[in-house]
Coordinates of N, CA, C and O in Angstrom, one line a residue:
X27 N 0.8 -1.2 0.0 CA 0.0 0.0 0.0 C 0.9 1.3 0.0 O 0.6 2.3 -0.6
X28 N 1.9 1.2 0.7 CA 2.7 2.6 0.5 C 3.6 2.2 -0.5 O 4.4 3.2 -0.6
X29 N 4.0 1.4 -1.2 CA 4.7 1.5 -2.7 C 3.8 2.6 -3.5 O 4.3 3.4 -4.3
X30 N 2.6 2.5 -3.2 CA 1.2 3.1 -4.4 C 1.7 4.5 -4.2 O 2.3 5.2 -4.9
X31 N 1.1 4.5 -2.8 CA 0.9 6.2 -2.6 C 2.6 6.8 -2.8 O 2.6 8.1 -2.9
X32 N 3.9 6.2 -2.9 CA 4.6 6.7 -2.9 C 5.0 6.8 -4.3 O 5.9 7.6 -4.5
X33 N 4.2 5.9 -5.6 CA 4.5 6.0 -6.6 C 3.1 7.0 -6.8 O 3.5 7.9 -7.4
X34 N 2.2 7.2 -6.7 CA 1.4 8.6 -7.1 C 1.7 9.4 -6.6 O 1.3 10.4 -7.0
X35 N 2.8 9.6 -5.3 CA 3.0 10.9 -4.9 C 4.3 11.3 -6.0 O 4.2 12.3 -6.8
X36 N 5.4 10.6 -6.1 CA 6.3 11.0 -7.8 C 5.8 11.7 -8.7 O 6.2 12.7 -9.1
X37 N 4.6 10.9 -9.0 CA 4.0 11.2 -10.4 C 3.7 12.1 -10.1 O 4.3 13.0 -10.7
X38 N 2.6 12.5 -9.1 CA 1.7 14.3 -8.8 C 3.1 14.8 -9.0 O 3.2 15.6 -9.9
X39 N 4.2 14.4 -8.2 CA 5.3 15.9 -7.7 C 5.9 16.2 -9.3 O 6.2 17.3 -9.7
X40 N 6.3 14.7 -10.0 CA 6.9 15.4 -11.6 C 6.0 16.3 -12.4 O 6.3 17.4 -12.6
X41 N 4.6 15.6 -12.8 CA 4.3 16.5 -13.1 C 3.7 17.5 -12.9 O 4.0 18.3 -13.7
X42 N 2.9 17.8 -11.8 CA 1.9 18.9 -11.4 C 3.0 19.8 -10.6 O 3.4 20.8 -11.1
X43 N 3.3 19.4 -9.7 CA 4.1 20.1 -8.6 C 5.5 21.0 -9.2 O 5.9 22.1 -8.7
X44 N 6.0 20.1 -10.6 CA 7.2 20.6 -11.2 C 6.5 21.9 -11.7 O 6.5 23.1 -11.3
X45 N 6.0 21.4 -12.6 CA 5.0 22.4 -13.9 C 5.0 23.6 -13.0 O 5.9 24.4 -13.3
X46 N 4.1 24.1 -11.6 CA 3.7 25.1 -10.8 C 4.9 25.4 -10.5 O 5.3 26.4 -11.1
X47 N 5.5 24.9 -9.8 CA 7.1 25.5 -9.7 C 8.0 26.2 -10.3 O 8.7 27.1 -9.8
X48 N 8.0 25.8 -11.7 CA 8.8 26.6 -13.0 C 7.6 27.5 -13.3 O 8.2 28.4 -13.7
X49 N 6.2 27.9 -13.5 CA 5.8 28.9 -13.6 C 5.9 29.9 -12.4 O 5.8 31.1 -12.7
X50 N 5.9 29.6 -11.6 CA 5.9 31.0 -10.1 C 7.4 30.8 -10.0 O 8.0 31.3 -9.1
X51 N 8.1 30.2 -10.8 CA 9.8 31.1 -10.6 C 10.2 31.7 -11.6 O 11.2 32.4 -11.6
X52 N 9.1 31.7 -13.1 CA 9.1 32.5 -14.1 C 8.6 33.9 -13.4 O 9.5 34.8 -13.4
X53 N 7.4 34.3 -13.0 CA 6.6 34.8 -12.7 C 7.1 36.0 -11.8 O 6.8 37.2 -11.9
X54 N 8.0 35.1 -10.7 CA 8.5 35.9 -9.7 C 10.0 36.7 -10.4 O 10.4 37.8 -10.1
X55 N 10.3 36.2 -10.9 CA 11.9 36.8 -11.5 C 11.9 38.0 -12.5 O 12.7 38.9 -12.6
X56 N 10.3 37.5 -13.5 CA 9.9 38.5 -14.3 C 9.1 39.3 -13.2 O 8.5 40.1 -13.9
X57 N 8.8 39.4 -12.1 CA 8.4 40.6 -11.3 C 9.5 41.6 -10.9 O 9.5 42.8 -11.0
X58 N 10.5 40.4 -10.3 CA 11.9 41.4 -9.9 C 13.1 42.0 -10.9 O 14.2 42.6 -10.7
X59 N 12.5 41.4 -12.4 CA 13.4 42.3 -12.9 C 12.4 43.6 -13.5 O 13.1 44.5 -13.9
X60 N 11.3 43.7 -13.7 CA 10.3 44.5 -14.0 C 9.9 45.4 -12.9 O 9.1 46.2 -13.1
X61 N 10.8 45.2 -11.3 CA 10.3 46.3 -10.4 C 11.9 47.0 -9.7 O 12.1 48.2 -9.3
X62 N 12.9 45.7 -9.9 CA 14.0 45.9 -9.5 C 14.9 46.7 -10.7 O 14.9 47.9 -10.8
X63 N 15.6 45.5 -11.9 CA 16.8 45.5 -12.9 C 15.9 46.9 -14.0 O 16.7 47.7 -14.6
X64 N 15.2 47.0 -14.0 CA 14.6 47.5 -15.3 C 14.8 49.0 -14.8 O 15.7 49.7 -15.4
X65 N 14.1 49.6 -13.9 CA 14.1 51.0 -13.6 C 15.7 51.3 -13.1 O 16.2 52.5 -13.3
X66 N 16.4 50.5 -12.6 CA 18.1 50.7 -11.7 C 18.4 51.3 -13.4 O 18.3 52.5 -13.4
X67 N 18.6 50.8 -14.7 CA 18.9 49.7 -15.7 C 18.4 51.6 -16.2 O 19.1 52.6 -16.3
X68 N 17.1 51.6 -16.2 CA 16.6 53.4 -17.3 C 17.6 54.1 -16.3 O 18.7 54.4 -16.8
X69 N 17.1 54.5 -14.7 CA 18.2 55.7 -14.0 C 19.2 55.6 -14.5 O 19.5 56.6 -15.0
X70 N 20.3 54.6 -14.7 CA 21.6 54.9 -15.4 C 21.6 55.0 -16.4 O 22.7 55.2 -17.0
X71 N 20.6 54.8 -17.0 CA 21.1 55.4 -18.6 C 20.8 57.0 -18.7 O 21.5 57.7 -19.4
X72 N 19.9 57.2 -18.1 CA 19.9 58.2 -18.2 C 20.3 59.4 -17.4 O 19.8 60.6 -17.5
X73 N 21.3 59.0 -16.4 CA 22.2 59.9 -15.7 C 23.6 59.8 -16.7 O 24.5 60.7 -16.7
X74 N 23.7 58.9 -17.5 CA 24.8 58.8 -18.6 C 26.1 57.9 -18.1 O 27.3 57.9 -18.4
X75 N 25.3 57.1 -17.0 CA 26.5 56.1 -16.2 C 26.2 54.8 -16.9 O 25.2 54.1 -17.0
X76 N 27.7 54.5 -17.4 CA 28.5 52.9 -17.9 C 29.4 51.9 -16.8 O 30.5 51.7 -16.4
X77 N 28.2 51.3 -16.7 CA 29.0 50.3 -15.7 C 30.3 49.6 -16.0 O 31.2 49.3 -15.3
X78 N 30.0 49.4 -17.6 CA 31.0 48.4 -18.1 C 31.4 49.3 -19.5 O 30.7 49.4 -20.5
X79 N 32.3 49.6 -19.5 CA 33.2 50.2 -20.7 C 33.6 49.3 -21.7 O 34.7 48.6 -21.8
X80 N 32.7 49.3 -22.4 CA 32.6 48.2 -23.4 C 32.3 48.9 -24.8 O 31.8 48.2 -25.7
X81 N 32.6 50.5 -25.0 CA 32.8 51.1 -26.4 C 34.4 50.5 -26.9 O 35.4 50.5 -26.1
X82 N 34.6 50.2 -28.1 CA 35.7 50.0 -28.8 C 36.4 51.2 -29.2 O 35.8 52.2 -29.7
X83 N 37.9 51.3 -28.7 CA 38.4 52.9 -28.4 C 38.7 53.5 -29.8 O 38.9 52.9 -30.8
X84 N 38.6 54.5 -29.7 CA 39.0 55.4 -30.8 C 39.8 55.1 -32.1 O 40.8 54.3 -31.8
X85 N 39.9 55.3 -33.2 CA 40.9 54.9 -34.4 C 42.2 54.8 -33.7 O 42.9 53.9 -33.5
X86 N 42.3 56.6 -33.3 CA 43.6 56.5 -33.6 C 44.4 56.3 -32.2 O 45.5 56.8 -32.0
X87 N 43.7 55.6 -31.3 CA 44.3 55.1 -30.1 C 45.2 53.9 -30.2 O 44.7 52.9 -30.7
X88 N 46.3 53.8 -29.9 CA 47.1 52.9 -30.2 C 47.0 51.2 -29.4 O 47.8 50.3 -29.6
X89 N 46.1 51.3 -28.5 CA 45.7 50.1 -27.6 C 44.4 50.0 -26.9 O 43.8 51.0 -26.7
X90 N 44.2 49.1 -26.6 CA 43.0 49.4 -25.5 C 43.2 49.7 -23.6 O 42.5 49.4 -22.7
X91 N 44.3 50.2 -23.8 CA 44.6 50.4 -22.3 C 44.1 51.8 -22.1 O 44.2 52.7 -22.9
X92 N 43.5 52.1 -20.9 CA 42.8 53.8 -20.2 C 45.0 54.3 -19.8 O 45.9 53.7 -19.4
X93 N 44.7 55.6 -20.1 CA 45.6 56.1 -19.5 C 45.1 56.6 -18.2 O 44.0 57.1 -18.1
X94 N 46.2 56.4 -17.1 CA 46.2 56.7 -15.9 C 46.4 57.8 -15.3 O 47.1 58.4 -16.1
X95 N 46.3 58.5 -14.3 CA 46.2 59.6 -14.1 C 47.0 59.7 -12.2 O 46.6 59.1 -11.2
X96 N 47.9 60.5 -12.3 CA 48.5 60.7 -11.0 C 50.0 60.0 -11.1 O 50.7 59.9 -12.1
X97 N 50.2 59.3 -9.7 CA 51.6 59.5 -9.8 C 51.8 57.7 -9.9 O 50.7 57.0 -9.8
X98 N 52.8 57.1 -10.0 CA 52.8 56.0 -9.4 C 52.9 55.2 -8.2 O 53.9 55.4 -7.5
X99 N 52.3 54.6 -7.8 CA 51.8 53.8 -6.6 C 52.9 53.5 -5.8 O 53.8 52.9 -6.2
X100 N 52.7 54.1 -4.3 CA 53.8 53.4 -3.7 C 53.7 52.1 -2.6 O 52.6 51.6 -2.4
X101 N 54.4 51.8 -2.2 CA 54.2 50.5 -1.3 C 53.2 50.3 0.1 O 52.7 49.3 0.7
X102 N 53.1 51.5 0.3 CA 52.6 51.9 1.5 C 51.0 52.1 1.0 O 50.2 51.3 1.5
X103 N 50.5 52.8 0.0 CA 49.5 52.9 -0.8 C 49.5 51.5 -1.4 O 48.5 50.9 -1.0
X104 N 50.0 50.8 -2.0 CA 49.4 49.2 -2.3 C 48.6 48.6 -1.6 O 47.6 48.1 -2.0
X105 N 49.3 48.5 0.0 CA 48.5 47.9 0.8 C 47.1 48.1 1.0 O 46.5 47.0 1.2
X106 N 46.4 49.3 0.9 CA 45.4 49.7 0.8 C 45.0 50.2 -0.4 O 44.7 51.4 -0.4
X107 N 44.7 49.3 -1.7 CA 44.3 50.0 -2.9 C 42.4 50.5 -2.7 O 41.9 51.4 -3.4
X108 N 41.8 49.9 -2.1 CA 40.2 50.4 -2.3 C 40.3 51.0 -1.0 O 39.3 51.6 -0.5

């Protein structure tokens, strides 16, 4: 008798129980990027902030390295770079 109920409880859980599961984790994710990622996602675009510098540099730049600005780093400043 409990072979039964434990092979109809499989079956309910693969199919019914999975099915519901993958729709309310669709559901929920398309809520938090539609209340969370989406609006963060317009404010930075339209404050004109690039998270990720990912324009291809200029013709006539000879590499893709940023030039740096200040002096070079000393030992005592390494230790604490952030």
């Amino acid at each position: 008798m409990l072979e039964l109920f434990k092979t109809l409880w499989l079956a309910w859980n693969d199919r019914v129980i999975h099915n519901i599961l993958k729709t309310q984790n669709t559901i929920l994710m398309g809520v938090v990027w539609l209340l969370a990622l989406a609006p963060l996602a317009i404010l930075l675009r339209l404050a004109g902030r690039r998270l990720l510098d990912r324009a291809p540099p200029p013709p006539q730049a000879g590499s893709h390295w940023l030039p740096r600005s200040g002096q070079p780093m000393q030992m005592k400043e390494a230790t604490r770079q952030f």
